[in-house]
mmCIF file of C-alpha atoms and ligand atoms in Angstrom:
data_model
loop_
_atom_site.group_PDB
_atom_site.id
_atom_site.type_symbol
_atom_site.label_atom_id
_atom_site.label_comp_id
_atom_site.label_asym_id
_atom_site.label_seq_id
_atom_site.Cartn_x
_atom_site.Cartn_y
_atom_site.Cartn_z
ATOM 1 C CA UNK A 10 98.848 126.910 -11.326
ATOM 2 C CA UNK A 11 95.305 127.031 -10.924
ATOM 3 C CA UNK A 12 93.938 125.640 -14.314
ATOM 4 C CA UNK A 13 90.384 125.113 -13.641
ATOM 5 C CA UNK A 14 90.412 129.516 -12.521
ATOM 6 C CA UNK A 15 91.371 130.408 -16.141
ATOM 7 C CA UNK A 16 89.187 131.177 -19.063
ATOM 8 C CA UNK A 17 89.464 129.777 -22.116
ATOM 9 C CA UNK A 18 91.557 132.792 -23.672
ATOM 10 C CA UNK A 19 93.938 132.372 -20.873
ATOM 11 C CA UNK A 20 94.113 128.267 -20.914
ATOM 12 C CA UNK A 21 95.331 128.339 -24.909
ATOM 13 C CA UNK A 22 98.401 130.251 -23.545
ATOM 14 C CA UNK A 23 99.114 128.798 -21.341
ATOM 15 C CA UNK A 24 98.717 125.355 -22.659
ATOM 16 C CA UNK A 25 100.382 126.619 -25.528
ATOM 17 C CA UNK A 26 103.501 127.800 -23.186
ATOM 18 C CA UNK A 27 103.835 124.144 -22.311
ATOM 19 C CA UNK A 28 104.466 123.403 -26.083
ATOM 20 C CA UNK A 29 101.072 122.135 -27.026
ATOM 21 C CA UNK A 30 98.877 123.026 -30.147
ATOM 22 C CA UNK A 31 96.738 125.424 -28.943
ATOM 23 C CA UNK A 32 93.590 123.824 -29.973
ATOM 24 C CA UNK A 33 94.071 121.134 -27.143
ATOM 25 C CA UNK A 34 92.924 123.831 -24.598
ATOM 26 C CA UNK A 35 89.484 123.147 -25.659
ATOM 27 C CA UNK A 36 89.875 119.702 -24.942
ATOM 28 C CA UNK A 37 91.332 120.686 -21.683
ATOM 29 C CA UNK A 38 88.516 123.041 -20.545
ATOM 30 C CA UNK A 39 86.037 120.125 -21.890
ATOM 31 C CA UNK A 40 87.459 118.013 -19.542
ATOM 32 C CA UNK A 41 87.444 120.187 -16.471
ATOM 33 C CA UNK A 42 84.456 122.044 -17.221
ATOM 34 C CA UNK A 43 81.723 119.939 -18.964
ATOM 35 C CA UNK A 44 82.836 116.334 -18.470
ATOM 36 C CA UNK A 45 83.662 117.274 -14.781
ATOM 37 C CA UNK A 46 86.903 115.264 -14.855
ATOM 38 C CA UNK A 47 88.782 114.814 -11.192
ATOM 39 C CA UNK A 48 92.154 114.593 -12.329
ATOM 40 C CA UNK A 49 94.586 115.001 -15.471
ATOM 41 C CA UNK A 50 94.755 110.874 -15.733
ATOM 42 C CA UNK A 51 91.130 110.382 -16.770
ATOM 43 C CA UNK A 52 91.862 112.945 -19.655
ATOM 44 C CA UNK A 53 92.553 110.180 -22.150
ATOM 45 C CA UNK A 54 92.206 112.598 -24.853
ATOM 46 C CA UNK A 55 95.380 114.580 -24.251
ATOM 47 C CA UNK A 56 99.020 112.509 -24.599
ATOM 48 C CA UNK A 57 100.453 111.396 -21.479
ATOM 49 C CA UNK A 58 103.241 113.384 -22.036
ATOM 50 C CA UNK A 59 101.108 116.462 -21.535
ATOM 51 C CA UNK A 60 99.124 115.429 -18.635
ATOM 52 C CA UNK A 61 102.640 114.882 -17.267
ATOM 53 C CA UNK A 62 103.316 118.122 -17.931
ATOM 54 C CA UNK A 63 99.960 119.421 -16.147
ATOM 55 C CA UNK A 64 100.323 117.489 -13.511
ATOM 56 C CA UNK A 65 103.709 118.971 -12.890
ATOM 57 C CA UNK A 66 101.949 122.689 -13.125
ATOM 58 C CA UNK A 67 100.502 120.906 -9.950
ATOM 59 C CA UNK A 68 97.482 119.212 -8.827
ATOM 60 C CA UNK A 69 93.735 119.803 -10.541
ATOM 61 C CA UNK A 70 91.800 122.069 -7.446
ATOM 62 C CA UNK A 71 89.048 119.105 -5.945
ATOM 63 C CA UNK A 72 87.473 119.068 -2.773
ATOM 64 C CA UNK A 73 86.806 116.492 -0.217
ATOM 65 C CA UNK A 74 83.406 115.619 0.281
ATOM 66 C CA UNK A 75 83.728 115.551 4.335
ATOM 67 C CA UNK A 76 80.075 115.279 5.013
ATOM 68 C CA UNK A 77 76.414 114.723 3.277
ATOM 69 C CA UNK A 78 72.968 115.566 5.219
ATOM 70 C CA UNK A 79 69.473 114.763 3.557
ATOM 71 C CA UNK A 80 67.006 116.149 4.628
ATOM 72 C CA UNK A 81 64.200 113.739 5.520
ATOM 73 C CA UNK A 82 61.586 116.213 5.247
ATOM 74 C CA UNK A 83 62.175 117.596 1.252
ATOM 75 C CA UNK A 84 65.153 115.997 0.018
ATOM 76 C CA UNK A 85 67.320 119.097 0.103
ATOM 77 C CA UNK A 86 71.091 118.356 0.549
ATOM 78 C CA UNK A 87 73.791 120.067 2.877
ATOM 79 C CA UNK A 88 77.460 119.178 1.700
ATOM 80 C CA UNK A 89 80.503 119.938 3.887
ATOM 81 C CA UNK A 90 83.378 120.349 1.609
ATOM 82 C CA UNK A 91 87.464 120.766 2.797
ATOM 83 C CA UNK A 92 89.390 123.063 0.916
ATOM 84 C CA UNK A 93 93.037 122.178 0.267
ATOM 85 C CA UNK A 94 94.020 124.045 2.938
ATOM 86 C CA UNK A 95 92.352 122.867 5.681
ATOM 87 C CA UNK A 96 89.295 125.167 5.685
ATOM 88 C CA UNK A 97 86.333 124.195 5.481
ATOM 89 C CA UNK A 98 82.953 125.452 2.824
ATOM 90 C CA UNK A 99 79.235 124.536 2.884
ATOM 91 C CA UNK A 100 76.591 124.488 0.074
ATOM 92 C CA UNK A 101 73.249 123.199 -0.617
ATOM 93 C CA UNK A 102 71.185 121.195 -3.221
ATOM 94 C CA UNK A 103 67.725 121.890 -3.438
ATOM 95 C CA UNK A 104 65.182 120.253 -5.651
ATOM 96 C CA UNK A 105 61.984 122.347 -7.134
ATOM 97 C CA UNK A 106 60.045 121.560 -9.345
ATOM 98 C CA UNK A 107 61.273 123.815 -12.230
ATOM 99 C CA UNK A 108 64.323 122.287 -11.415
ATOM 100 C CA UNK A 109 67.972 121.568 -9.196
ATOM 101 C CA UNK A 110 69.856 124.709 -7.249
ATOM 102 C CA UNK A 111 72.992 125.003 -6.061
ATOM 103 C CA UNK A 112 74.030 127.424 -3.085
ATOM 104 C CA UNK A 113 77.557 128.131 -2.695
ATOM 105 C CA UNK A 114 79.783 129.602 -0.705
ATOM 106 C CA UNK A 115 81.817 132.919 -2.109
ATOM 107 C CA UNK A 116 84.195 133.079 0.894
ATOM 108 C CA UNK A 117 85.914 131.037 4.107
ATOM 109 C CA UNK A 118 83.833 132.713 6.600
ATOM 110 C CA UNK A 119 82.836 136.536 6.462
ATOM 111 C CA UNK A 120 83.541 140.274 7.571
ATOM 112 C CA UNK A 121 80.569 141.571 7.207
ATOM 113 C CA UNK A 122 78.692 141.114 10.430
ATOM 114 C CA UNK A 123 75.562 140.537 10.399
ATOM 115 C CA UNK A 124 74.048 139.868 13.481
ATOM 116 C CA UNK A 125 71.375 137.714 12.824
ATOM 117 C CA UNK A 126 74.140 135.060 10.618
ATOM 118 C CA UNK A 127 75.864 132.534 11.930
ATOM 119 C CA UNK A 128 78.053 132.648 8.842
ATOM 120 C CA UNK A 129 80.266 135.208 10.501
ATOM 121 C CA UNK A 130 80.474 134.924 14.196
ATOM 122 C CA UNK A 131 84.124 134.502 13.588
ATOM 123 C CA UNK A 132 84.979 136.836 10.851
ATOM 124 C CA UNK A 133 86.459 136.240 7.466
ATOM 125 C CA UNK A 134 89.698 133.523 6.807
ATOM 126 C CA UNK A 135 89.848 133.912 3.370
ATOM 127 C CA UNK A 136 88.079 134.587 -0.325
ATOM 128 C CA UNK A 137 87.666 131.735 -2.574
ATOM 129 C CA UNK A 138 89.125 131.405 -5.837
ATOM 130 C CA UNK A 139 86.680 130.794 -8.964
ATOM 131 C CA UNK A 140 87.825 127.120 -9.199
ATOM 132 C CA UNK A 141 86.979 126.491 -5.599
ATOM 133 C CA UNK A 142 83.595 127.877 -6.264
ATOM 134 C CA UNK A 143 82.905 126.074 -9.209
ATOM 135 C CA UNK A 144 84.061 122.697 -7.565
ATOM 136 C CA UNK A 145 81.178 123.062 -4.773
ATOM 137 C CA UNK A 146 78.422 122.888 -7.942
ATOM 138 C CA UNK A 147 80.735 120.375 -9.756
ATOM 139 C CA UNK A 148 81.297 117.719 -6.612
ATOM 140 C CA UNK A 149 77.589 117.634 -6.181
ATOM 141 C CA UNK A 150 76.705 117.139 -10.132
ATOM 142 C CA UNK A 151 79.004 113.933 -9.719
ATOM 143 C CA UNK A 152 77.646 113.258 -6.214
ATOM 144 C CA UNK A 153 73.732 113.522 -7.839
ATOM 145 C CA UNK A 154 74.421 112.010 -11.246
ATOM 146 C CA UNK A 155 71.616 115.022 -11.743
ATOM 147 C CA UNK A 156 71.770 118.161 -13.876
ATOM 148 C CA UNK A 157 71.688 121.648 -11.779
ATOM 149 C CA UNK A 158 69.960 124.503 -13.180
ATOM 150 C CA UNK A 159 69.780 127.329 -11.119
ATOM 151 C CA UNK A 160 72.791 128.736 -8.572
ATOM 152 C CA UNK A 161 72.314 130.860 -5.743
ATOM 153 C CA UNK A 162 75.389 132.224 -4.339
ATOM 154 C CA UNK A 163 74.215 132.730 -1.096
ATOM 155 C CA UNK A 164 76.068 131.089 1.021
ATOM 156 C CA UNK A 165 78.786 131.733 3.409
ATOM 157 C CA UNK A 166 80.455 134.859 2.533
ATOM 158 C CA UNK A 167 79.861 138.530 0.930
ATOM 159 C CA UNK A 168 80.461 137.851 -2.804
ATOM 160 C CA UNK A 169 81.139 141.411 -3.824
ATOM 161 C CA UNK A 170 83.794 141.601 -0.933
ATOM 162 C CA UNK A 171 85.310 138.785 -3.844
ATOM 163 C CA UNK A 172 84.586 140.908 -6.628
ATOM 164 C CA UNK A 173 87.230 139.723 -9.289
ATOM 165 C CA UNK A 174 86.936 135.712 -8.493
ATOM 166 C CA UNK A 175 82.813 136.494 -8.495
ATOM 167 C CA UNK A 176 83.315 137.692 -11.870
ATOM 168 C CA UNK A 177 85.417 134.903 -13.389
ATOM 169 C CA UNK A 178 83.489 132.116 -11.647
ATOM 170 C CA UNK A 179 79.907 133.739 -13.554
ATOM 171 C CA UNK A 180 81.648 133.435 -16.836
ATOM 172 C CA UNK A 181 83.243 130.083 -16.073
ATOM 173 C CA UNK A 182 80.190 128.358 -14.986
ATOM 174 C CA UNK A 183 78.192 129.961 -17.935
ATOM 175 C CA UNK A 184 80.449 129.380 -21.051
ATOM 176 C CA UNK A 185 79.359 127.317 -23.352
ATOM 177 C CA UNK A 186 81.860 124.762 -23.230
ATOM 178 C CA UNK A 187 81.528 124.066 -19.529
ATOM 179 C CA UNK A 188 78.210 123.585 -17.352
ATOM 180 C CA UNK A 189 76.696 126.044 -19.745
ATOM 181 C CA UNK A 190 74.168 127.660 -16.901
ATOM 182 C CA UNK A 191 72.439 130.179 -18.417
ATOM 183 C CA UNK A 192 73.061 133.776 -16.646
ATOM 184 C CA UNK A 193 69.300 134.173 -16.224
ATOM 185 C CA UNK A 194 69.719 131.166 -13.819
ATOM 186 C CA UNK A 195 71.993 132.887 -11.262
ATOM 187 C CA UNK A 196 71.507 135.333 -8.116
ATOM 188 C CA UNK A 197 74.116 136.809 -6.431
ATOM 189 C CA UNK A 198 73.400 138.050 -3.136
ATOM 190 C CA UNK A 199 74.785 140.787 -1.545
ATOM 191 C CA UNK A 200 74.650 142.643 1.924
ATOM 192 C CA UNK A 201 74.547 146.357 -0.131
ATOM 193 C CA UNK A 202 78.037 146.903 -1.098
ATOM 194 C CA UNK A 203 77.141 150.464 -2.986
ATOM 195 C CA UNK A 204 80.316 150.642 -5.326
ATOM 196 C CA UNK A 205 80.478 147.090 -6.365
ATOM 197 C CA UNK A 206 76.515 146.996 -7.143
ATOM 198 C CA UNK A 207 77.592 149.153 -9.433
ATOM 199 C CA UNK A 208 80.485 148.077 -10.777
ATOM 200 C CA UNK A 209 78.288 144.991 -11.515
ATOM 201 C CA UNK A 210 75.439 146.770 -13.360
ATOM 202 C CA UNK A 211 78.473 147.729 -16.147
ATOM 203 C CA UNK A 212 79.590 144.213 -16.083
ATOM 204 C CA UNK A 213 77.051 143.203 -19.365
ATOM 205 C CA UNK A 214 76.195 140.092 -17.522
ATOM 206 C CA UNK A 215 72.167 138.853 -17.234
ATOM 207 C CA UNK A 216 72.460 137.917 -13.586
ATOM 208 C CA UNK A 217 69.933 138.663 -10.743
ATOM 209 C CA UNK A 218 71.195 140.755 -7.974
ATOM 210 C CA UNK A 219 69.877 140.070 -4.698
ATOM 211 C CA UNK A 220 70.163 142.834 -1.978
ATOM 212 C CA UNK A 221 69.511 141.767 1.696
ATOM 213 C CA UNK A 222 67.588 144.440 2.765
ATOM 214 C CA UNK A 223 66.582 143.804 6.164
ATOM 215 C CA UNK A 224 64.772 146.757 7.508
ATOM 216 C CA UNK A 225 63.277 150.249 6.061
ATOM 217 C CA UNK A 226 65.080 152.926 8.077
ATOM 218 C CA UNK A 227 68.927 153.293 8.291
ATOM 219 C CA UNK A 228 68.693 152.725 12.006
ATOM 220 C CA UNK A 229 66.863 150.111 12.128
ATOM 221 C CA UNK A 230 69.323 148.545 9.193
ATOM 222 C CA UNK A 231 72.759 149.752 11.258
ATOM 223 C CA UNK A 232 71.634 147.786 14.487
ATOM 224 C CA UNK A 233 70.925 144.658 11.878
ATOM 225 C CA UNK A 234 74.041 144.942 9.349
ATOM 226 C CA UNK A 235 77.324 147.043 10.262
ATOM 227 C CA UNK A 236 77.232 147.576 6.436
ATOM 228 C CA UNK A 237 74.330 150.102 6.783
ATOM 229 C CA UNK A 238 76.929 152.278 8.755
ATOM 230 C CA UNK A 239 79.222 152.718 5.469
ATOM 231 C CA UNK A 240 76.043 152.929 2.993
ATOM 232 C CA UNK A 241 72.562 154.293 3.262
ATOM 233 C CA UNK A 242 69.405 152.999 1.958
ATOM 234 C CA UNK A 243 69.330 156.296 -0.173
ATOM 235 C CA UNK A 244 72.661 154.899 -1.813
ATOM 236 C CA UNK A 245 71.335 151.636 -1.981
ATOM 237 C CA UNK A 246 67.848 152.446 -3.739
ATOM 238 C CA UNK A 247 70.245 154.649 -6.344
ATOM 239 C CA UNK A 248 72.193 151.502 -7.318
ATOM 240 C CA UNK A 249 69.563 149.220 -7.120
ATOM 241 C CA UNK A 250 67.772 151.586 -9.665
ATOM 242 C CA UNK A 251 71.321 151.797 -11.727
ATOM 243 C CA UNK A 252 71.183 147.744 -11.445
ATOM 244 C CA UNK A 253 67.940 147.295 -13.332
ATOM 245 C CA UNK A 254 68.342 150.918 -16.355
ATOM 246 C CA UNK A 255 71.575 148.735 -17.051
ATOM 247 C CA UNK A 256 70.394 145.182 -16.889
ATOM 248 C CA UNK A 257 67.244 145.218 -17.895
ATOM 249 C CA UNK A 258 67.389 142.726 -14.497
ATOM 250 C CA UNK A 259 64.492 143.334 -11.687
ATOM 251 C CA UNK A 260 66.198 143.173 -8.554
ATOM 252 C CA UNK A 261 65.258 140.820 -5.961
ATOM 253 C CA UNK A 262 64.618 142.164 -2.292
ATOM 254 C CA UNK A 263 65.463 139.641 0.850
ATOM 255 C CA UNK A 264 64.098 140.126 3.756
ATOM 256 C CA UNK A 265 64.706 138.212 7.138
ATOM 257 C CA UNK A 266 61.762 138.477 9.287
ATOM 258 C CA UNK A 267 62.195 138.945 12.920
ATOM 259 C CA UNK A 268 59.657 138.661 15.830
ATOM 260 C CA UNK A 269 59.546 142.422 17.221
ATOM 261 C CA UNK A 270 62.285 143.750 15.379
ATOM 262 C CA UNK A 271 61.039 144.324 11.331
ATOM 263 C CA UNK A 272 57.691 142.368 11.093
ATOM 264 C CA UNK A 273 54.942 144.932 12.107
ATOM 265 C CA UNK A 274 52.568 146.599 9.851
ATOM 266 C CA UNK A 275 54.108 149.753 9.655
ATOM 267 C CA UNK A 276 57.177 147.734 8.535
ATOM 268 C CA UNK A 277 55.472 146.260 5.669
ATOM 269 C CA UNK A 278 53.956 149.943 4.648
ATOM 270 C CA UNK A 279 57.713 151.523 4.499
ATOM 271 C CA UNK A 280 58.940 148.307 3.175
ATOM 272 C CA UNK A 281 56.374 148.948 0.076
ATOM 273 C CA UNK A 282 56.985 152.706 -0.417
ATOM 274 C CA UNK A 283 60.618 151.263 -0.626
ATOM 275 C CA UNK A 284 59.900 148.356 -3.266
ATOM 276 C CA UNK A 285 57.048 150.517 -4.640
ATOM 277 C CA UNK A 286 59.680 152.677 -6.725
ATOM 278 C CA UNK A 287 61.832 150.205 -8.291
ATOM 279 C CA UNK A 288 61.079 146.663 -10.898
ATOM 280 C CA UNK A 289 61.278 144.345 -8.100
ATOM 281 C CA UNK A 290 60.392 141.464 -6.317
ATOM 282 C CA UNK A 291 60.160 140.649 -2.226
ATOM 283 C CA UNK A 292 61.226 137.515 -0.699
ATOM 284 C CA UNK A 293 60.263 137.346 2.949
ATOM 285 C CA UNK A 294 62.361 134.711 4.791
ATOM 286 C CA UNK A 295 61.283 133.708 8.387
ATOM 287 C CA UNK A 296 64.549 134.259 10.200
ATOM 288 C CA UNK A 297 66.051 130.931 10.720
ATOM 289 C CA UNK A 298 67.238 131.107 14.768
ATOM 290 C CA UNK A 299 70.986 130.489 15.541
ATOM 291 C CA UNK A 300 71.661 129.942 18.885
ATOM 292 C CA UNK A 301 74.838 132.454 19.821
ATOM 293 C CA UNK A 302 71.706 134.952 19.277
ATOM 294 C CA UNK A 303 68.830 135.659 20.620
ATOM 295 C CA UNK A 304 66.471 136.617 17.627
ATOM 296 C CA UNK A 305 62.933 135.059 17.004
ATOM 297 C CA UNK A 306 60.993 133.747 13.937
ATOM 298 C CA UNK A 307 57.575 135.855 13.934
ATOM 299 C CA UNK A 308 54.664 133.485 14.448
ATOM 300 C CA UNK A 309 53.277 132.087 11.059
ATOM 301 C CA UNK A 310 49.921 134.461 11.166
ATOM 302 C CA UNK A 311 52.558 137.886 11.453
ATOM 303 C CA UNK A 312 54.317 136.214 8.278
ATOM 304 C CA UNK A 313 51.216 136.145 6.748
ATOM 305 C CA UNK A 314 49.799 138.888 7.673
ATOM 306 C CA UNK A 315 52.970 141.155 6.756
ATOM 307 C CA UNK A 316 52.815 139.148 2.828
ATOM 308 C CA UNK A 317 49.712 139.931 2.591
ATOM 309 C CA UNK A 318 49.992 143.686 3.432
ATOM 310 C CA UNK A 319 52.394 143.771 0.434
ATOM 311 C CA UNK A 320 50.441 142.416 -1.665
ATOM 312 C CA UNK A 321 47.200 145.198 -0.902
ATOM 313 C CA UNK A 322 50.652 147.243 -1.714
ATOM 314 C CA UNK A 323 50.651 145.946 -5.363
ATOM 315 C CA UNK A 324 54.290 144.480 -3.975
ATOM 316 C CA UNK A 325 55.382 141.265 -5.715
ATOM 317 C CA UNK A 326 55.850 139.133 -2.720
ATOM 318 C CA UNK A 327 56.812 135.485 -1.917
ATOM 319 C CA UNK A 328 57.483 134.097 1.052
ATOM 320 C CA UNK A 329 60.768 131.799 0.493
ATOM 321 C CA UNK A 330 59.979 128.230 1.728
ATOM 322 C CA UNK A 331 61.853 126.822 4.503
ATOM 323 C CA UNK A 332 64.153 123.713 3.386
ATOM 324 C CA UNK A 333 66.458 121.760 5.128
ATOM 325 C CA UNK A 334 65.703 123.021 8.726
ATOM 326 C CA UNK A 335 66.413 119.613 10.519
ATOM 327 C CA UNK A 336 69.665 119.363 8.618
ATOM 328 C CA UNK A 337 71.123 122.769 9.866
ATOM 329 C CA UNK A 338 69.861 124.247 6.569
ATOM 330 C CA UNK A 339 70.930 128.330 7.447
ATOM 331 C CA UNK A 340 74.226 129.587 6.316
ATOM 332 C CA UNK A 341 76.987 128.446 8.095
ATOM 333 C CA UNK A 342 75.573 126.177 10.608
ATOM 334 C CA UNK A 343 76.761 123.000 9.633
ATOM 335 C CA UNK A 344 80.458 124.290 9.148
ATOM 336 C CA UNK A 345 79.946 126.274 12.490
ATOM 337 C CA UNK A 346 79.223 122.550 14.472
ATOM 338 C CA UNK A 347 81.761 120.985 12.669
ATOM 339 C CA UNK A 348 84.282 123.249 13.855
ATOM 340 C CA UNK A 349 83.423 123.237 17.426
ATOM 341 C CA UNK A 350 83.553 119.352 17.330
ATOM 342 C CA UNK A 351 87.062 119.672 16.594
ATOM 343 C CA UNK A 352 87.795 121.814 19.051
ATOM 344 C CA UNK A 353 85.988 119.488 21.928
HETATM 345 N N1 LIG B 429 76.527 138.105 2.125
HETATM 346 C C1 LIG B 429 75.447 137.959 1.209
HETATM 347 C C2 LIG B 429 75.118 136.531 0.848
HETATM 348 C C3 LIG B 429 75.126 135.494 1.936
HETATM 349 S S1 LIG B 429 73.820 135.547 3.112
HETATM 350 C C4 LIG B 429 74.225 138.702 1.710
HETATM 351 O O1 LIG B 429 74.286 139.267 2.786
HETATM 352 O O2 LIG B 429 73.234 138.777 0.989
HETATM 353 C C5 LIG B 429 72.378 135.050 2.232
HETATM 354 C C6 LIG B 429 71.088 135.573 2.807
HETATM 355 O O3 LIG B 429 70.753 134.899 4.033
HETATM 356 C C7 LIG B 429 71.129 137.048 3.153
HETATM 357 O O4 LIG B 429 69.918 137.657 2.808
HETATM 358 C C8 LIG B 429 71.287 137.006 4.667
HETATM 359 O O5 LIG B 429 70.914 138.222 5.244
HETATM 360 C C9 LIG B 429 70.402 135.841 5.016
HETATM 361 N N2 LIG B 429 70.597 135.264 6.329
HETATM 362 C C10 LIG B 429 71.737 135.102 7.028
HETATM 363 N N3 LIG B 429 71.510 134.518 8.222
HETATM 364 C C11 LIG B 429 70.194 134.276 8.274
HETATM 365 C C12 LIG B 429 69.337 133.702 9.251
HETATM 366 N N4 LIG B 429 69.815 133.248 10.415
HETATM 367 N N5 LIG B 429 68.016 133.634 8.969
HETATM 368 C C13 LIG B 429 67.530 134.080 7.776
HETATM 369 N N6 LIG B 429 68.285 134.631 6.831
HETATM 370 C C14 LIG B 429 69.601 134.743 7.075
#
């Protein structure tokens, strides 16, 4: 039984199945949730007689912290966590100045196939349950002794190819009597997947979406993302649109810039017409190189140049600041090297 995956509604049942006053599932989800507990023992509020009994609905979900990287240049953290099975998740602490953020992984792994990611060179092993992803964020609040604030889930994985756990984790990790991290505060990004963008917009949640858009024709997007091949950017605009009439929510563009392949001007022109109909906002990210692939960062002056083409576009444009490069600091590197050293 995976206690720290059910909500509230579902932990008074159960705990209440187990023969206990129903009012000592709040205590229980305090425990988990906000005082971050590791295991049923330290829960001195609850008898022993029904931490016996939890324990016996087996273990509380934890990960092993296998491996920490600091950056020496801003700080930012890499963590390498195992997963009781073996498998193996990475996420990242960041500090900025209106705050701490939290990158997690949504999946073991991914199917999606981007060629530019390192994340899925060897497809998907498995989705993550909403405890796993809350444990990544929770590890590194006990690891940090600090407060996070914002969470990005863009790490390994396609979240919306984990739709249901996705879901749960959001209203785990923003309930008031756990971490308490307001909605506003997370961005889920997603490679375009049309139906559950959608889905999502109907969800009543106050989440940014994130689409990782990549390039401004479908052809130039297919030979980028396999996903393009199953949705086009005409579907993708339309649920983008849907996104922010039901959210209220401006979406948030990504996109990867690589040397000769999306960063000319004429790029930047179709990339505005694109933005130019919708409430959004642009985040250019200089493509961080992987080496099972050939692709380029475009020189810093291209960058620039392409930013500030958007901007003569009246196109809200940042360009997302590098962190953690010497520390394998793009998705799925670290996990990627640690998994070829046990192999050697
Ligand atoms: N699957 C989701 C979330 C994980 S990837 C998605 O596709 O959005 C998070 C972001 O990092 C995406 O925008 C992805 O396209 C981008 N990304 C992946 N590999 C990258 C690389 N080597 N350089 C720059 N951005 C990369």
């Amino acid at each position: 039984m995976d206690m720290k995956s059910l909500t509230r509604e579902e932990l008074k049942i159960k705990v209440e199945e187990l023969g206990e006053k129903g009012f000592r599932a709040g205590q229980l989800y305090q425990w988990m949730h906000e005082k971050l507990a590791e295991s049923y023992e330290e829960m001195t509020s609850l008898s022993k007689s029904f931490r016996a009994k939890l324990e016996e609905e087996g273990a509380l979900m934890k990960l092993d912290m296998i491996q920490v990287q600091e950056s020496k240049a801003d700080g930012t953290r890499k963590y390498l966590f195992g997963l009781s099975d073996g498998n193996m998740v990475e996420s990242v602490w960041m500090k900025y100045r209106h705050g701490n953020s939290v990158c997690i992984s949504s999946q073991v792994g991914c199917r999606m196939g981007c060629k530019f990611c390192a994340s899925t060179l060897d497809g998907l092993e498995r989705n993550l349950l909403p405890s796993e992803m809350l444990e990544q964020i929770y590890a590194i609040i006990r690891h940090t002794g600090e407060k996070v604030n914002n969470i990005v889930v863009m790490g390994t994985g396609e979240p919306m190819d984990n739709y249901d756990n996705l879901i749960r984790f959001i209203h785990l990790i923003s309930s008031p009597g756990g971490q308490n991290i307001s909605q506003r505060n997370i961005t889920v990004s997603t490679c375009g997947l049309v139906p559950e963008m959608k889905k999502l917009a109907a969800q009543g949640l106050q989440i940014t979406l994130a689409l990782s858009l990549h390039a401004t024709t479908d052809e130039k997007r297919r030979e980028l993302m396999p996903i393009a091949n199953r949705y086009s950017l005409k579907e993708l605009m339309e649920a983008c649109r849907y996104y922010f009439e039901e959210t209220g929510r401006r979406i948030t563009f990504e996109y990867a810039l690589v040397a000769g392949v999306n960063d000319r001007k004429e790029d930047a022109d179709a990339l505005s017409r694109l933005a130019g109909g919708l409430n959004c906002h642009v985040n250019l990210i200089p493509v961080n190189p992987i080496k099972e692939r050939d692709y380029r960062q475009s020189a810093r002056g291209q960058i620039e140049a392409f930013k500030n083409k958007l901007e003569k576009n009246k196109i809200n444009v940042t360009i997302r600041r590098e962190m953690g490069r010497d520390i394998d600091g793009a998705c799925g590197q670290l996990r990627r090297r640690h998994m070829e050293n046990d192999l050697a």
